[in-house]
mmCIF file of C-alpha atoms in Angstrom:
data_model
loop_
_atom_site.group_PDB
_atom_site.id
_atom_site.type_symbol
_atom_site.label_atom_id
_atom_site.label_comp_id
_atom_site.label_asym_id
_atom_site.label_seq_id
_atom_site.Cartn_x
_atom_site.Cartn_y
_atom_site.Cartn_z
ATOM 1 C CA MET A 1 106.796 79.101 120.871
ATOM 2 C CA SER A 2 104.337 77.116 118.792
ATOM 3 C CA ARG A 3 105.196 75.245 115.632
ATOM 4 C CA ILE A 4 103.195 77.600 113.412
ATOM 5 C CA THR A 5 105.089 80.569 114.861
ATOM 6 C CA LYS A 6 108.407 78.926 114.016
ATOM 7 C CA ILE A 7 107.221 78.304 110.456
ATOM 8 C CA PHE A 8 106.117 81.936 110.130
ATOM 9 C CA LEU A 9 109.493 83.133 111.440
ATOM 10 C CA PHE A 10 111.330 80.915 108.941
ATOM 11 C CA PHE A 11 109.400 82.402 106.027
ATOM 12 C CA ILE A 12 109.892 85.933 107.400
ATOM 13 C CA VAL A 13 113.658 85.451 107.408
ATOM 14 C CA LEU A 14 113.510 83.929 103.926
ATOM 15 C CA ALA A 15 111.431 86.825 102.563
ATOM 16 C CA PHE A 16 113.695 89.442 104.122
ATOM 17 C CA LEU A 17 116.780 87.699 102.682
ATOM 18 C CA VAL A 18 115.241 87.902 99.213
ATOM 19 C CA ALA A 19 114.344 91.554 99.797
ATOM 20 C CA ALA A 20 117.848 92.377 101.058
ATOM 21 C CA SER A 21 119.521 90.563 98.172
ATOM 22 C CA ARG A 22 118.520 93.369 95.810
ATOM 23 C CA PHE A 23 121.340 95.418 97.331
ATOM 24 C CA VAL A 24 123.940 92.801 96.342
ATOM 25 C CA PRO A 25 125.117 93.627 92.809
ATOM 26 C CA ALA A 26 125.985 90.024 91.893
ATOM 27 C CA VAL A 27 122.442 88.791 92.602
ATOM 28 C CA GLY A 28 119.990 89.382 89.780
ATOM 29 C CA ILE A 29 116.757 89.736 91.768
ATOM 30 C CA PRO A 30 114.259 91.999 89.973
ATOM 31 C CA LEU A 31 113.183 95.019 91.995
ATOM 32 C CA ASP A 32 109.519 94.004 91.812
ATOM 33 C CA ALA A 33 110.282 90.592 93.316
ATOM 34 C CA ALA A 34 112.339 92.152 96.099
ATOM 35 C CA ASP A 35 109.579 94.642 96.900
ATOM 36 C CA PHE A 36 107.002 91.858 96.919
ATOM 37 C CA ALA A 37 109.189 89.754 99.241
ATOM 38 C CA GLY A 38 109.544 92.698 101.607
ATOM 39 C CA GLY A 39 105.778 93.156 101.698
ATOM 40 C CA VAL A 40 105.217 89.464 102.330
ATOM 41 C CA GLY A 41 107.797 89.542 105.136
ATOM 42 C CA ILE A 42 106.068 92.469 106.810
ATOM 43 C CA GLY A 43 102.688 90.763 106.465
ATOM 44 C CA LEU A 44 104.033 87.574 108.014
ATOM 45 C CA LEU A 45 105.634 89.570 110.825
ATOM 46 C CA ILE A 46 102.257 91.117 111.630
ATOM 47 C CA GLY A 47 100.783 87.604 111.621
ATOM 48 C CA VAL A 48 103.390 86.420 114.138
ATOM 49 C CA VAL A 49 102.618 89.363 116.420
ATOM 50 C CA ILE A 50 98.911 88.481 116.289
ATOM 51 C CA ILE A 51 99.648 84.808 117.030
ATOM 52 C CA TRP A 52 101.913 85.737 119.952
ATOM 53 C CA ALA A 53 99.247 88.069 121.344
ATOM 54 C CA SER A 54 96.569 85.380 121.128
ATOM 55 C CA GLU A 55 98.861 82.781 122.750
ATOM 56 C CA ARG A 56 99.722 85.161 125.539
ATOM 57 C CA GLY A 57 96.073 85.968 126.195
ATOM 58 C CA SER A 58 95.032 82.306 126.263
ATOM 59 C CA HIS A 59 97.269 81.496 129.253
ATOM 60 C CA ASP A 60 95.558 83.937 131.614
#
C-alpha cells in the first residue's frame, strides 16, 4: 500500500468520524458540516479505489 493511499485512508476515517458524530447528542456538529464530511469521505474513498486500480494494473 503506497503512502498516498494511507494518507487518503486516514482522511476517509476522519471524515466518516465527523459524519457519524452527528448522531451523538453531546457533540454539537452542525448537520451541514456532517453532510459535507460524508460527501468528502465518499469522494476520497472513490479516489482510493482509483489509486488501487492503477497500482494493480501497473504491476502486470
